[in-house]
Structures are given as structure tokens and as C-alpha cells.
Short mmCIF file of N, CA and C and ligand atoms in Angstrom, two decimals:
data_model
loop_
_atom_site.label_atom_id
_atom_site.label_comp_id
_atom_site.label_asym_id
_atom_site.label_seq_id
_atom_site.Cartn_x
_atom_site.Cartn_y
_atom_site.Cartn_z
N MET A 1 -4.32 -30.59 -8.62
CA MET A 1 -3.09 -31.23 -9.07
C MET A 1 -3.32 -31.96 -10.38
N SER A 2 -2.61 -31.80 -11.32
CA SER A 2 -2.73 -32.55 -12.74
C SER A 2 -1.45 -33.34 -12.82
N GLU A 3 -1.75 -34.56 -13.18
CA GLU A 3 -0.65 -35.62 -13.43
C GLU A 3 0.27 -35.23 -14.53
N THR A 4 -0.24 -34.53 -15.52
CA THR A 4 0.54 -34.36 -16.76
C THR A 4 1.13 -32.96 -16.76
N CYS A 5 0.64 -32.09 -15.87
CA CYS A 5 1.10 -30.68 -15.87
C CYS A 5 2.50 -30.48 -15.43
N ILE A 6 3.35 -29.82 -16.22
CA ILE A 6 4.90 -29.68 -15.84
C ILE A 6 5.07 -28.92 -14.67
N PHE A 7 4.11 -27.89 -14.44
CA PHE A 7 4.34 -26.91 -13.25
C PHE A 7 3.90 -27.81 -12.12
N CYS A 8 2.77 -28.50 -12.10
CA CYS A 8 2.48 -29.37 -10.93
C CYS A 8 3.64 -30.26 -10.62
N LYS A 9 4.42 -30.70 -11.67
CA LYS A 9 5.45 -31.61 -11.35
C LYS A 9 6.53 -30.76 -10.56
N ILE A 10 6.72 -29.57 -10.96
CA ILE A 10 7.69 -28.69 -10.28
C ILE A 10 7.27 -28.51 -8.76
N ILE A 11 5.86 -28.23 -8.68
CA ILE A 11 5.33 -28.04 -7.32
C ILE A 11 5.75 -29.30 -6.39
N LYS A 12 5.47 -30.45 -7.03
CA LYS A 12 5.70 -31.68 -6.22
C LYS A 12 7.11 -32.07 -5.98
N GLY A 13 7.96 -31.40 -6.75
CA GLY A 13 9.32 -31.60 -6.64
C GLY A 13 9.85 -32.77 -7.58
N ALA A 14 8.83 -33.26 -8.36
CA ALA A 14 9.23 -34.19 -9.39
C ALA A 14 10.03 -33.89 -10.51
N ILE A 15 10.13 -32.66 -10.82
CA ILE A 15 11.06 -32.13 -11.66
C ILE A 15 11.84 -30.90 -11.10
N PRO A 16 13.08 -30.71 -11.40
CA PRO A 16 13.75 -29.55 -10.51
C PRO A 16 13.36 -28.24 -11.23
N ALA A 17 13.68 -27.20 -10.28
CA ALA A 17 13.30 -25.89 -10.69
C ALA A 17 14.24 -24.94 -9.77
N LYS A 18 14.70 -23.79 -10.27
CA LYS A 18 15.44 -22.98 -9.41
C LYS A 18 14.44 -22.02 -8.60
N LYS A 19 14.04 -22.43 -7.44
CA LYS A 19 12.93 -21.71 -6.64
C LYS A 19 13.43 -20.54 -6.18
N ILE A 20 12.66 -19.48 -6.07
CA ILE A 20 12.84 -18.22 -5.56
C ILE A 20 12.13 -18.04 -4.29
N TYR A 21 10.94 -18.42 -4.28
CA TYR A 21 10.09 -18.22 -3.14
C TYR A 21 8.93 -19.22 -3.08
N GLU A 22 8.55 -19.53 -1.92
CA GLU A 22 7.49 -20.66 -1.67
C GLU A 22 6.70 -20.52 -0.48
N ASP A 23 5.36 -20.69 -0.47
CA ASP A 23 4.55 -20.61 0.68
C ASP A 23 3.34 -21.66 0.41
N GLU A 24 2.55 -21.76 1.25
CA GLU A 24 1.43 -22.78 1.11
C GLU A 24 0.66 -22.69 -0.19
N GLN A 25 0.57 -21.39 -0.74
CA GLN A 25 -0.30 -21.20 -1.91
C GLN A 25 0.40 -20.94 -3.18
N VAL A 26 1.55 -20.42 -3.09
CA VAL A 26 2.27 -20.03 -4.36
C VAL A 26 3.66 -20.40 -4.42
N LEU A 27 4.17 -20.44 -5.54
CA LEU A 27 5.61 -20.75 -5.82
C LEU A 27 6.12 -19.89 -6.91
N ALA A 28 7.40 -19.39 -6.68
CA ALA A 28 8.10 -18.68 -7.74
C ALA A 28 9.37 -19.23 -8.10
N PHE A 29 9.68 -19.26 -9.30
CA PHE A 29 11.02 -20.06 -9.84
C PHE A 29 11.49 -19.33 -10.97
N HIS A 30 12.69 -19.51 -11.40
CA HIS A 30 13.27 -18.92 -12.73
C HIS A 30 12.74 -19.72 -13.86
N ASP A 31 12.42 -18.99 -14.85
CA ASP A 31 12.15 -19.53 -16.15
C ASP A 31 13.39 -20.27 -16.67
N ILE A 32 13.13 -21.43 -17.37
CA ILE A 32 14.17 -22.23 -17.81
C ILE A 32 14.77 -21.57 -19.06
N GLN A 33 14.02 -20.83 -19.72
CA GLN A 33 14.54 -20.14 -20.85
C GLN A 33 14.41 -18.61 -20.84
N PRO A 34 15.23 -18.01 -20.08
CA PRO A 34 14.99 -16.52 -19.82
C PRO A 34 15.01 -15.55 -20.97
N GLN A 35 13.97 -14.80 -21.03
CA GLN A 35 13.81 -13.79 -22.22
C GLN A 35 14.48 -12.47 -21.83
N THR A 36 14.77 -12.15 -20.48
CA THR A 36 15.39 -11.13 -20.02
C THR A 36 16.37 -11.60 -18.92
N PRO A 37 17.24 -10.56 -18.48
CA PRO A 37 18.18 -10.94 -17.53
C PRO A 37 17.53 -11.50 -16.13
N VAL A 38 16.38 -11.07 -15.83
CA VAL A 38 15.50 -11.59 -14.74
C VAL A 38 14.26 -12.12 -15.39
N HIS A 39 13.95 -13.25 -15.30
CA HIS A 39 12.66 -13.89 -15.78
C HIS A 39 12.31 -14.88 -14.84
N ALA A 40 11.29 -14.57 -13.99
CA ALA A 40 10.71 -15.55 -13.04
C ALA A 40 9.26 -15.74 -13.33
N LEU A 41 8.80 -16.82 -12.81
CA LEU A 41 7.31 -17.42 -13.06
C LEU A 41 6.77 -17.52 -11.64
N VAL A 42 5.60 -16.99 -11.46
CA VAL A 42 5.02 -17.09 -10.16
C VAL A 42 3.57 -17.74 -10.47
N ILE A 43 3.37 -18.86 -9.64
CA ILE A 43 2.20 -19.85 -9.99
C ILE A 43 1.39 -20.06 -8.70
N PRO A 44 0.15 -20.29 -8.90
CA PRO A 44 -0.51 -20.80 -7.58
C PRO A 44 -0.34 -22.29 -7.53
N LYS A 45 -0.22 -22.93 -6.32
CA LYS A 45 -0.07 -24.26 -6.11
C LYS A 45 -1.22 -25.13 -6.62
N ARG A 46 -2.49 -24.61 -6.45
CA ARG A 46 -3.59 -25.21 -7.07
C ARG A 46 -3.65 -25.26 -8.58
N HIS A 47 -3.84 -26.29 -9.13
CA HIS A 47 -3.64 -26.38 -10.64
C HIS A 47 -4.92 -25.60 -11.16
N LEU A 48 -4.62 -24.51 -11.84
CA LEU A 48 -5.71 -23.73 -12.62
C LEU A 48 -5.11 -23.68 -14.09
N ALA A 49 -5.92 -24.02 -15.04
CA ALA A 49 -5.28 -24.09 -16.27
C ALA A 49 -4.96 -22.76 -16.83
N SER A 50 -5.73 -21.73 -16.62
CA SER A 50 -5.33 -20.34 -17.12
C SER A 50 -6.11 -19.27 -16.28
N LEU A 51 -5.77 -17.98 -16.52
CA LEU A 51 -6.44 -16.93 -15.75
C LEU A 51 -8.00 -17.15 -16.02
N ASP A 52 -8.43 -17.62 -17.13
CA ASP A 52 -9.92 -17.66 -17.32
C ASP A 52 -10.50 -18.76 -16.49
N ASP A 53 -9.74 -19.54 -15.88
CA ASP A 53 -10.37 -20.69 -15.00
C ASP A 53 -10.31 -20.20 -13.56
N LEU A 54 -10.00 -19.01 -13.32
CA LEU A 54 -10.04 -18.63 -11.95
C LEU A 54 -11.65 -18.40 -11.68
N THR A 55 -12.03 -18.62 -10.37
CA THR A 55 -13.29 -18.43 -10.02
C THR A 55 -13.31 -17.57 -8.81
N VAL A 56 -14.57 -17.12 -8.33
CA VAL A 56 -14.67 -16.27 -7.13
C VAL A 56 -13.93 -16.79 -5.89
N GLU A 57 -14.00 -18.26 -5.91
CA GLU A 57 -13.30 -18.89 -4.74
C GLU A 57 -11.75 -18.70 -4.64
N ASP A 58 -11.21 -18.37 -5.91
CA ASP A 58 -9.74 -18.07 -5.94
C ASP A 58 -9.24 -16.68 -5.77
N ARG A 59 -10.22 -15.75 -5.31
CA ARG A 59 -9.88 -14.42 -5.43
C ARG A 59 -8.94 -14.21 -4.30
N VAL A 60 -8.87 -14.73 -3.20
CA VAL A 60 -8.01 -14.55 -2.12
C VAL A 60 -6.53 -15.08 -2.54
N VAL A 61 -6.38 -16.22 -3.22
CA VAL A 61 -5.15 -16.69 -3.55
C VAL A 61 -4.66 -15.80 -4.74
N ALA A 62 -5.64 -15.32 -5.62
CA ALA A 62 -5.20 -14.46 -6.74
C ALA A 62 -4.55 -13.14 -6.26
N GLY A 63 -5.29 -12.53 -5.20
CA GLY A 63 -4.72 -11.26 -4.60
C GLY A 63 -3.38 -11.61 -3.94
N HIS A 64 -3.23 -12.67 -3.25
CA HIS A 64 -1.90 -13.03 -2.58
C HIS A 64 -0.85 -13.23 -3.62
N LEU A 65 -1.17 -14.02 -4.74
CA LEU A 65 -0.21 -14.18 -5.78
C LEU A 65 0.28 -12.86 -6.31
N LEU A 66 -0.52 -11.84 -6.59
CA LEU A 66 -0.14 -10.48 -7.01
C LEU A 66 0.79 -9.76 -6.11
N GLU A 67 0.38 -9.95 -4.84
CA GLU A 67 1.26 -9.22 -3.77
C GLU A 67 2.63 -9.96 -3.77
N ARG A 68 2.56 -11.19 -3.87
CA ARG A 68 3.86 -12.01 -3.87
C ARG A 68 4.68 -11.70 -5.10
N VAL A 69 4.08 -11.49 -6.18
CA VAL A 69 4.86 -11.04 -7.44
C VAL A 69 5.62 -9.72 -7.00
N ALA A 70 5.00 -8.83 -6.53
CA ALA A 70 5.74 -7.48 -5.98
C ALA A 70 6.91 -7.94 -5.01
N HIS A 71 6.65 -8.87 -4.11
CA HIS A 71 7.65 -9.29 -3.10
C HIS A 71 8.90 -9.98 -3.93
N VAL A 72 8.49 -10.81 -4.85
CA VAL A 72 9.67 -11.54 -5.46
C VAL A 72 10.45 -10.63 -6.32
N ALA A 73 9.72 -9.64 -7.06
CA ALA A 73 10.44 -8.73 -7.84
C ALA A 73 11.45 -7.88 -6.91
N ARG A 74 10.97 -7.48 -5.74
CA ARG A 74 11.92 -6.82 -4.79
C ARG A 74 13.07 -7.76 -4.46
N GLU A 75 12.74 -8.90 -4.20
CA GLU A 75 13.87 -9.99 -3.73
C GLU A 75 14.85 -10.02 -4.98
N LEU A 76 14.39 -9.98 -6.28
CA LEU A 76 15.24 -10.19 -7.32
C LEU A 76 15.93 -8.92 -7.76
N GLY A 77 15.59 -7.73 -7.05
CA GLY A 77 16.37 -6.58 -7.30
C GLY A 77 15.78 -5.75 -8.55
N VAL A 78 14.64 -6.05 -8.95
CA VAL A 78 14.22 -5.33 -10.20
C VAL A 78 13.06 -4.32 -9.88
N ALA A 79 12.60 -4.18 -8.54
CA ALA A 79 11.39 -3.43 -8.25
C ALA A 79 11.64 -2.08 -8.64
N GLU A 80 12.77 -1.45 -8.29
CA GLU A 80 13.02 0.05 -8.50
C GLU A 80 13.31 0.34 -10.01
N SER A 81 13.97 -0.45 -10.68
CA SER A 81 14.18 -0.17 -12.16
C SER A 81 12.87 -0.49 -12.94
N GLY A 82 12.19 -1.52 -12.45
CA GLY A 82 11.00 -1.81 -13.05
C GLY A 82 10.90 -3.17 -13.74
N TYR A 83 9.78 -3.56 -14.03
CA TYR A 83 9.55 -4.94 -14.77
C TYR A 83 8.25 -5.01 -15.42
N ARG A 84 8.14 -6.08 -16.20
CA ARG A 84 6.77 -6.25 -16.86
C ARG A 84 6.26 -7.61 -16.33
N LEU A 85 5.01 -7.58 -16.09
CA LEU A 85 4.17 -8.73 -15.58
C LEU A 85 3.22 -9.12 -16.69
N ILE A 86 3.34 -10.50 -17.22
CA ILE A 86 2.75 -10.93 -18.30
C ILE A 86 1.92 -12.29 -17.87
N VAL A 87 0.75 -12.28 -18.15
CA VAL A 87 -0.03 -13.61 -17.92
C VAL A 87 -0.64 -13.94 -19.34
N ASN A 88 0.10 -14.79 -20.08
CA ASN A 88 -0.37 -15.31 -21.38
C ASN A 88 -1.59 -16.22 -21.14
N THR A 89 -2.57 -16.02 -21.81
CA THR A 89 -3.94 -16.78 -21.67
C THR A 89 -4.42 -17.33 -22.84
N ARG A 90 -4.46 -18.72 -22.84
CA ARG A 90 -4.96 -19.51 -24.00
C ARG A 90 -4.16 -19.17 -25.38
N GLU A 91 -4.80 -19.74 -26.39
CA GLU A 91 -4.11 -19.85 -27.66
C GLU A 91 -3.58 -18.41 -28.26
N HIS A 92 -4.55 -17.48 -28.30
CA HIS A 92 -4.17 -16.16 -28.74
C HIS A 92 -3.23 -15.35 -27.81
N GLY A 93 -3.19 -15.83 -26.62
CA GLY A 93 -2.40 -15.07 -25.77
C GLY A 93 -0.97 -15.78 -25.75
N GLY A 94 -0.74 -16.76 -26.40
CA GLY A 94 0.54 -17.42 -26.58
C GLY A 94 0.84 -18.40 -25.29
N GLN A 95 -0.21 -18.80 -24.64
CA GLN A 95 0.11 -19.67 -23.43
C GLN A 95 0.45 -21.12 -23.92
N GLU A 96 1.63 -21.51 -23.42
CA GLU A 96 2.10 -22.91 -23.82
C GLU A 96 2.07 -23.80 -22.63
N VAL A 97 2.12 -23.41 -21.43
CA VAL A 97 1.90 -24.27 -20.25
C VAL A 97 0.54 -23.99 -19.71
N ASP A 98 -0.20 -25.06 -19.61
CA ASP A 98 -1.59 -24.87 -19.08
C ASP A 98 -1.84 -24.84 -17.70
N HIS A 99 -1.05 -24.02 -16.94
CA HIS A 99 -1.04 -23.89 -15.44
C HIS A 99 -0.89 -22.32 -15.28
N LEU A 100 -1.84 -21.78 -14.72
CA LEU A 100 -1.80 -20.30 -14.56
C LEU A 100 -0.46 -19.81 -14.12
N HIS A 101 0.16 -18.88 -14.75
CA HIS A 101 1.48 -18.38 -14.29
C HIS A 101 1.72 -16.94 -14.77
N ALA A 102 2.36 -16.23 -13.89
CA ALA A 102 2.68 -14.78 -14.18
C ALA A 102 4.30 -14.63 -14.44
N HIS A 103 4.60 -14.04 -15.60
CA HIS A 103 6.02 -13.81 -15.98
C HIS A 103 6.38 -12.55 -15.27
N ILE A 104 7.51 -12.60 -14.56
CA ILE A 104 8.25 -11.28 -14.34
C ILE A 104 9.39 -11.07 -15.16
N LEU A 105 9.39 -10.11 -16.00
CA LEU A 105 10.41 -9.88 -16.87
C LEU A 105 11.20 -8.48 -16.50
N GLY A 106 12.48 -8.63 -16.15
CA GLY A 106 13.13 -7.36 -15.83
C GLY A 106 14.64 -7.52 -16.01
N GLY A 107 15.37 -6.54 -15.45
CA GLY A 107 16.87 -6.45 -15.57
C GLY A 107 17.36 -5.77 -16.88
N ARG A 108 16.41 -5.45 -17.78
CA ARG A 108 16.56 -4.48 -18.88
C ARG A 108 15.23 -3.90 -19.27
N ARG A 109 15.47 -2.80 -20.13
CA ARG A 109 14.11 -2.38 -20.62
C ARG A 109 13.46 -3.26 -21.49
N VAL A 110 12.27 -3.64 -21.42
CA VAL A 110 11.43 -4.54 -22.26
C VAL A 110 10.92 -3.76 -23.45
N GLY A 111 10.83 -4.49 -24.59
CA GLY A 111 10.52 -3.75 -25.83
C GLY A 111 8.94 -3.51 -26.00
N PRO A 112 8.54 -3.16 -27.17
CA PRO A 112 7.11 -2.85 -27.37
C PRO A 112 6.19 -3.93 -26.79
N MET A 113 5.04 -3.64 -26.29
CA MET A 113 4.09 -4.62 -25.59
C MET A 113 3.68 -5.64 -26.48
N VAL A 114 3.32 -5.36 -27.66
CA VAL A 114 2.80 -6.52 -28.66
C VAL A 114 3.73 -6.56 -29.83
N SER A 115 4.16 -7.72 -30.17
CA SER A 115 4.97 -7.85 -31.46
C SER A 115 3.95 -8.24 -32.45
N ARG A 116 4.19 -7.66 -33.66
CA ARG A 116 3.17 -7.89 -34.81
C ARG A 116 3.62 -8.97 -35.53
P1 5GP B 201 3.76 -19.43 -21.56
O1 5GP B 201 4.15 -19.41 -22.92
O2 5GP B 201 3.03 -20.66 -21.34
O3 5GP B 201 3.29 -18.23 -21.10
O4 5GP B 201 5.09 -19.67 -20.74
C1 5GP B 201 5.55 -20.85 -20.26
C2 5GP B 201 6.96 -20.61 -19.74
O5 5GP B 201 7.46 -21.73 -19.01
C3 5GP B 201 7.95 -20.41 -20.86
O6 5GP B 201 8.66 -19.19 -20.66
C4 5GP B 201 9.12 -21.56 -20.60
O7 5GP B 201 10.33 -21.24 -20.84
C5 5GP B 201 8.63 -21.92 -19.12
N1 5GP B 201 8.99 -23.34 -18.91
C6 5GP B 201 8.63 -24.42 -19.63
N2 5GP B 201 8.93 -25.50 -19.01
C7 5GP B 201 9.67 -25.28 -17.98
C8 5GP B 201 10.36 -26.12 -16.99
O8 5GP B 201 10.28 -27.23 -17.01
N3 5GP B 201 11.03 -25.40 -15.98
C9 5GP B 201 10.99 -23.95 -16.02
N4 5GP B 201 11.74 -23.45 -15.05
N5 5GP B 201 10.36 -23.12 -16.81
C10 5GP B 201 9.65 -23.90 -17.85
ZN1 ZN B 202 -0.69 -27.69 -13.01
#
């Protein structure tokens, strides 16, 4: 848990979010500034700053998170039409919130993978 991290505050309930799914290890909620008709974020409850901060001890939670991403996508009705999963990592990846998160983007066809 980080005192300053905005996603840790969402986990604690200190700031509100539109939650989609929650269990002991992960939380899914709607992005506050959706880029697509469906835009959800799935995060581990343990504060990890980025994908690069995952360790071998986190592999069970990492696997669980990925499986829950698929579950959340089904719940949101985008599994059949498809979606894009993005994990922005550090500066060149465009990461703005330093708490590991996976974006689920769906509800329309998403454009080219990398904007130049
Ligand atoms: P990043 O650029 O770090 O991969 O993505 C961070 C995402 O978090 C952005 O899409 C942004 O809209 C979202 N976000 C930032 N602050 C909040 C917040 O307080 N609540 C919610 N629901 N989403 C947030
Ligand atoms: Zn955090």
C-alpha cells in the first residue's frame, strides 16, 4: 500500500470508483476518462509500481489477474467482439499512474497499435 498512490486510494475506498469486480487480490473498475465505449482497468491490490516491479513471488497473482481480465471482459460484454489489453510500463510506455494496471479497451474496433 502506498500513501500517495491514487489506485491504492481507490482500493481503500478513500476515493470513489465505478467498481466492476473485486476479490482479495484484484480490483477492476471503469477508467475515469474512457478512450473507448468500454474502458476498464484491472489492478493487483498489492501496490506494485509497474510490470517491471513484478517478482517471482507475484506470479500467482499475475496469472490470476490475467484470468480475471478475461472474466471482466466477458462481464462487460466485449469478449466475443474482442478487445485490446494494454499495460503501459514506465516513461516510454506512457505510464501515468505508478500502480500496475491493465487497460481493457473494447466496444469498438481499436486503431493501429502504435501511434507515431
Ligand atoms: P496509464 O497512462 O498510467 O497507463 O493509465 C492511467 C489511467 O488511469 C488513465 O487511463 C486514466 O484515465 C486513469 N485514471 C487516472 N486517475 C483515475 C481515477 O482517479 N479514477 C479512475 N477510475 N481512473 C483514473
Ligand atoms: Zn498503489
